[in-house]
CSV table of C-alpha atoms in Angstrom, one decimal:
chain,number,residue,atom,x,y,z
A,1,UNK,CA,-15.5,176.0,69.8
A,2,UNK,CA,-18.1,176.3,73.1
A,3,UNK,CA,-16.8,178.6,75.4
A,4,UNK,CA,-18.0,176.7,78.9
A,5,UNK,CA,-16.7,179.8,81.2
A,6,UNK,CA,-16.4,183.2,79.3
A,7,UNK,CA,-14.5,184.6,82.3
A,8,UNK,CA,-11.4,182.3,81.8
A,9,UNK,CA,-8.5,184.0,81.7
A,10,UNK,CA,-7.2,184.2,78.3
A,11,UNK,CA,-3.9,185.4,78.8
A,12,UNK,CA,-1.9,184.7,82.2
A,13,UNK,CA,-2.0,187.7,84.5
A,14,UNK,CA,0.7,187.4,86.9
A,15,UNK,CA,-0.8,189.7,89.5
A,16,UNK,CA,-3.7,187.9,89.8
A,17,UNK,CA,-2.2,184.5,90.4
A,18,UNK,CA,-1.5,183.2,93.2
A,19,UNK,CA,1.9,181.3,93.8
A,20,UNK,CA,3.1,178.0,95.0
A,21,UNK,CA,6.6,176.8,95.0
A,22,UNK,CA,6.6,174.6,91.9
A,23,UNK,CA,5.1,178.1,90.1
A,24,UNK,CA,7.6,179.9,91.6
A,25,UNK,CA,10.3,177.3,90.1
A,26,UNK,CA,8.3,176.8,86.8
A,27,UNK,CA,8.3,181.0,86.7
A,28,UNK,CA,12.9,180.5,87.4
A,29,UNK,CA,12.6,178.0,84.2
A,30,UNK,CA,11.1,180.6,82.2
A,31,UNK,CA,12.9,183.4,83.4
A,32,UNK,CA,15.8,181.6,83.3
A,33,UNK,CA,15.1,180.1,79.5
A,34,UNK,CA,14.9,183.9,78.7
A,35,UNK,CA,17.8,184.7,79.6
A,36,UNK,CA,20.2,181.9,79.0
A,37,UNK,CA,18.3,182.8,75.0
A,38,UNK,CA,19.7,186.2,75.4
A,39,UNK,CA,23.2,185.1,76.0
A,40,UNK,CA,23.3,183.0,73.1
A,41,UNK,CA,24.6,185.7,70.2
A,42,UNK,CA,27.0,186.8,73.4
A,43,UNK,CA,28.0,182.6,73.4
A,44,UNK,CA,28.2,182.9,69.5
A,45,UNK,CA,30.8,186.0,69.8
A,46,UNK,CA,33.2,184.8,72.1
A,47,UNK,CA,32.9,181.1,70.7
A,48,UNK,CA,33.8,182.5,67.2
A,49,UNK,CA,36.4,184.9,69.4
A,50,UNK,CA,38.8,182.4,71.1
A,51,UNK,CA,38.7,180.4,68.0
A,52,UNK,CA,39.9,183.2,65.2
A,53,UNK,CA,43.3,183.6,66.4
A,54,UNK,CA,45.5,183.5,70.1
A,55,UNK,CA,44.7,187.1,70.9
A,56,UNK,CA,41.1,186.4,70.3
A,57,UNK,CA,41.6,183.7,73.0
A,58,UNK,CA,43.9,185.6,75.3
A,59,UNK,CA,40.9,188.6,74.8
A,60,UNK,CA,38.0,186.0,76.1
A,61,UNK,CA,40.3,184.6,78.4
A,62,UNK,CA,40.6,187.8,80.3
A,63,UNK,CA,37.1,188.7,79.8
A,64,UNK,CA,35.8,185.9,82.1
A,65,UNK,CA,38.3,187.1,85.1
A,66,UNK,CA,36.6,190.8,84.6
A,67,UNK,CA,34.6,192.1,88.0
A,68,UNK,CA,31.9,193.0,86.4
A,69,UNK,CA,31.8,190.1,83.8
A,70,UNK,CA,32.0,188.1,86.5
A,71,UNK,CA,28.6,189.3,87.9
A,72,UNK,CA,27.1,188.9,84.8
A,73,UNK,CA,28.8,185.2,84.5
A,74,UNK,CA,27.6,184.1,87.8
A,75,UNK,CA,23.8,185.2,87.0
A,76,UNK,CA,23.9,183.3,84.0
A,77,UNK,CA,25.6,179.9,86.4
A,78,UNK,CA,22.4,180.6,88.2
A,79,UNK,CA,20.1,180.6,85.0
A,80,UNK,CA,22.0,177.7,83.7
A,81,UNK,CA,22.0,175.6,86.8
A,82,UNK,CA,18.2,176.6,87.6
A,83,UNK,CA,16.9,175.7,84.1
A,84,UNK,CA,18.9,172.2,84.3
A,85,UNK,CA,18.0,171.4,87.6
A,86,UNK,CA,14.3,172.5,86.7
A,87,UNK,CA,14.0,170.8,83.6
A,88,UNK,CA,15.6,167.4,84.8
A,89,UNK,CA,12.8,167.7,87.3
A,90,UNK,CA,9.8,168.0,84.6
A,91,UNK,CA,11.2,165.5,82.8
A,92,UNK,CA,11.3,162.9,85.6
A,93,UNK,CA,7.6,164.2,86.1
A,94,UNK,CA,6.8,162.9,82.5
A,95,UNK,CA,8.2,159.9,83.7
A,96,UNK,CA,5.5,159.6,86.6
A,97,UNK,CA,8.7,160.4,89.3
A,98,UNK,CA,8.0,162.3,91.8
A,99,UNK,CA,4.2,163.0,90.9
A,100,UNK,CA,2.8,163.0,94.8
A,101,UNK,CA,1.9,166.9,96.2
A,102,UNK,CA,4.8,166.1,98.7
A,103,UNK,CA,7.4,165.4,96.2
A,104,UNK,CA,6.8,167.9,93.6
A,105,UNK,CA,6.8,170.9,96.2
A,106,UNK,CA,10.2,168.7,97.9
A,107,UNK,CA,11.6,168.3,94.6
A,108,UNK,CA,10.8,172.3,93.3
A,109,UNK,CA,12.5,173.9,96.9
A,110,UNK,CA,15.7,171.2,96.1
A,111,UNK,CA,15.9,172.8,92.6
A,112,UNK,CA,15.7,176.2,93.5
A,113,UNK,CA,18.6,175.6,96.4
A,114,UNK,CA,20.3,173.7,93.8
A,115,UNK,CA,20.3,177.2,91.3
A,116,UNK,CA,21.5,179.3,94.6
A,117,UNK,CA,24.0,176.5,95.4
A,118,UNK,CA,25.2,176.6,92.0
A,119,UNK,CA,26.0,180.0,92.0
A,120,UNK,CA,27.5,180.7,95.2
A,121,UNK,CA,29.6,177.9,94.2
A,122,UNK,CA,31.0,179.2,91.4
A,123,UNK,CA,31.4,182.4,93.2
A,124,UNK,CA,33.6,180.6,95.7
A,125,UNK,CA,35.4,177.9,92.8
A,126,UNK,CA,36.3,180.5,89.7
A,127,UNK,CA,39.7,181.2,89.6
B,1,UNK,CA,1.7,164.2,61.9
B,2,UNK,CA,-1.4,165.7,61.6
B,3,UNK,CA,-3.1,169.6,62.5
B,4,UNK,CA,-4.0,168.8,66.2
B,5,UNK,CA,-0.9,167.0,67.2
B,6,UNK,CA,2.0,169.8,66.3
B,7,UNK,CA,1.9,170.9,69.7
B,8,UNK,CA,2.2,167.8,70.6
B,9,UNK,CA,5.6,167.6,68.1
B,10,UNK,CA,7.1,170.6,69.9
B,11,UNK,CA,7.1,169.6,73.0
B,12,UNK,CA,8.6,166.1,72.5
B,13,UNK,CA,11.3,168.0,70.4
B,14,UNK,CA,12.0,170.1,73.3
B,15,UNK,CA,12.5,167.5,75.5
B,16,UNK,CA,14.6,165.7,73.2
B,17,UNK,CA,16.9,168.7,72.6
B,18,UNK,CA,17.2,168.8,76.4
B,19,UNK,CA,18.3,165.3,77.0
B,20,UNK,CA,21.3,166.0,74.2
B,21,UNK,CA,21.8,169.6,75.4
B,22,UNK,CA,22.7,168.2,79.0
B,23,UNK,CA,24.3,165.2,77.3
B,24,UNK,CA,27.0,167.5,75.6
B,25,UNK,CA,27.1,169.7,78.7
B,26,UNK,CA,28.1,166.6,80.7
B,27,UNK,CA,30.3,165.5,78.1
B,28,UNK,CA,32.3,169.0,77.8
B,29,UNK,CA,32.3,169.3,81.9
B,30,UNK,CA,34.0,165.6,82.1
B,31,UNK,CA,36.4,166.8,79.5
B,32,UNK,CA,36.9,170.1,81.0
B,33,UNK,CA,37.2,168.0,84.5
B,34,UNK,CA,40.0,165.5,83.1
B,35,UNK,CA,41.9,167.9,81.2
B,36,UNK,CA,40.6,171.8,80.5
B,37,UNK,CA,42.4,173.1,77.0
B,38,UNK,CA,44.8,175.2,78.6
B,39,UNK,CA,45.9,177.2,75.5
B,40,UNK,CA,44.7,178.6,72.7
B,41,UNK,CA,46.4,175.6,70.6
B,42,UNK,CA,44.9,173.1,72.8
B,43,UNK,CA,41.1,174.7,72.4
B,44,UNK,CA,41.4,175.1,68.5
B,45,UNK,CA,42.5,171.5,68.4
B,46,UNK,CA,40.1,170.0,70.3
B,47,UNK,CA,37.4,172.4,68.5
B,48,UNK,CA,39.0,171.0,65.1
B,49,UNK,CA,38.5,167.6,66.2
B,50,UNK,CA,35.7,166.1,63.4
B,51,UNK,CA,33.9,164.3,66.7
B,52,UNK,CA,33.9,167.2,68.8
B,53,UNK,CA,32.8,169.1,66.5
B,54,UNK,CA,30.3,167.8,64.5
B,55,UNK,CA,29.5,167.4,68.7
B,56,UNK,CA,29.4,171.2,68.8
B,57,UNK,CA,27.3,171.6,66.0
B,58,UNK,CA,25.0,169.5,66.8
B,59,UNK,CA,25.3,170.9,70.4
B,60,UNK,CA,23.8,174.6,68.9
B,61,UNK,CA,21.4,173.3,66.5
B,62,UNK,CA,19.4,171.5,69.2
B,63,UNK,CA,19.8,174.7,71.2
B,64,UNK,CA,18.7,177.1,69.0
B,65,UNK,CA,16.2,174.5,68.8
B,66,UNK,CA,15.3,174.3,72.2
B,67,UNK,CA,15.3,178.3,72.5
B,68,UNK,CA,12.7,178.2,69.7
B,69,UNK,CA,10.2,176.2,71.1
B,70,UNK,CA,10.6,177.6,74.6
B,71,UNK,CA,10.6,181.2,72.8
B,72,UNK,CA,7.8,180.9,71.1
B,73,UNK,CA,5.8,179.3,74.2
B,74,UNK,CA,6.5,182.3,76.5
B,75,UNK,CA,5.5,184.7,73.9
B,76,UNK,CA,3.0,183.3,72.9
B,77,UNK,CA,1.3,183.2,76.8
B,78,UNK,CA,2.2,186.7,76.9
B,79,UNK,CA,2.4,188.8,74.6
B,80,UNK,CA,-1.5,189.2,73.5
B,81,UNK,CA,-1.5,191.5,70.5
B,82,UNK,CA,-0.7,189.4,66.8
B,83,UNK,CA,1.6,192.6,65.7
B,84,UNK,CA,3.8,192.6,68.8
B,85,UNK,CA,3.5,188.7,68.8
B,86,UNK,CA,4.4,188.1,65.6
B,87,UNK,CA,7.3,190.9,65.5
B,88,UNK,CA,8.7,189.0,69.1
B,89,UNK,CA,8.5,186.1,67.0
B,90,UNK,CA,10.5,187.5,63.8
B,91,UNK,CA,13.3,189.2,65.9
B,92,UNK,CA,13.4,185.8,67.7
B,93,UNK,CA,13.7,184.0,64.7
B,94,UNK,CA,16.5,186.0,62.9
B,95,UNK,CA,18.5,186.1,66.0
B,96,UNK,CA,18.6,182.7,66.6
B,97,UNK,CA,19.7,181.9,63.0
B,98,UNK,CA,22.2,184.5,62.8
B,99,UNK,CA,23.9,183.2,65.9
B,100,UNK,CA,23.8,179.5,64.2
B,101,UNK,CA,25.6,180.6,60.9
B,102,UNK,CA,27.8,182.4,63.2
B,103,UNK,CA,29.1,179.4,65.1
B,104,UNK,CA,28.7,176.9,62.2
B,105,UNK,CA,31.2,179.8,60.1
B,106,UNK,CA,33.6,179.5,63.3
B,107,UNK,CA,33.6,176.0,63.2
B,108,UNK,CA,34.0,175.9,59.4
B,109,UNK,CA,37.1,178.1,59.6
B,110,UNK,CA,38.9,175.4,61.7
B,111,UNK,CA,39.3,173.4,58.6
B,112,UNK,CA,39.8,176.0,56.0
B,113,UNK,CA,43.1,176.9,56.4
């Protein structure tokens, strides 16, 4: 291995980097990623819940009208809808759409409306 | 596949975890859309339906998956020491797979009884 510059960073400092929108969105993914990962055993228990027996169901049932499981609900609508929006975006970048300077930074504001949007929907739609 | 390419493997399993992730997502929001399971009858049902879910199962394996590869990139860009990678990495690890034998048990017990 030749090491061309030794002062490349090795390891990404985030206070040293400077940001553009698509790093902004690429830094929601990951954030987002993380989170939506740390909900999972949470899924796994109240999956397993509302399946063992009708007051199991009844009990995840009136979880998700709870104030302050709603909060927690709607963060993870944002994660979810930010991670899916941003992800569907990469992916049509594989594909060589929306490649151009102009598009990606078009396409990385629309995905992180899209996250907002998502949530403040759901704020507005949950019964 | 040889050495050089496995990151190569990962990241095309990611994205093909993602593509059936959002497949299933779509397919559960259409149902959910046409007729949400509006009892606890109606939900253990549909979950005991073989489709749905072998669906289901299929649904968390690619996302534990998907939360594997995607865990082990972010900590692997930040977390610099081995020890505290490789403990990030472990805890990772056993939480993921005890949260698939959890589901896969819940899905199991439909059909038990």
């Amino acid at each position: 291995m030749t090491a061309p510059n030794a002062k490349r960073p090795v390891f990404l400092t985030l206070t040293r980097i400077h940001f553009p929108v698509m790093a902004i969105l690429s830094l929601g993914h990951r954030l987002s990623g993380v989170l939506l990962v740390l909900s999972i055993p949470l899924l796994a228990y109240l999956f397993d819940r509302s399946l063992a027996d009708a007051r199991g169901y009844a009990e995840v049932v009136a979880l998700s009208r709870d104030a302050g499981a709603r909060v927690g609900l709607l963060l993870l609508v944002w994660a979810f809808a930010h991670h899916v929006l941003a992800g569907v975006r990469f992916l049509l970048i594989d594909l060589d759409i929306g490649v151009t300077l102009r598009g990606a930074r078009a396409s990385a504001w629309a995905v992180l409306a899209g996250g907002v949007a998502a949530m403040l929907g759901a704020a507005l739609l949950l019964p | 596949m040889n050495r050089r390419a496995r990151g190569l493997r990962a990241w095309l399993w990611q994205r093909l975890s993602a593509v059936y992730l959002l497949a299933y997502t779509l397919f559960v929001a259409a149902a959910c859309a046409i007729a949400p399971p509006a009892s606890y009858d109606a939900w253990r049902a549909w979950m005991a339906d073989p489709f749905v879910g072998l669906a289901t199962a299929l649904f968390f394996g690619a996302l534990l998956l998907h939360a594997w590869v995607g865990m082990r990139d972010v900590i692997i860009d930040y977390a610099g020491a081995l020890s505290l990678r490789l403990a990030l990495l472990a805890v990772t690890a056993l939480v993921l797979a005890g949260a698939g034998l959890w589901v896969l048990q819940a899905l199991y017990s439909l059909h038990g009884r």
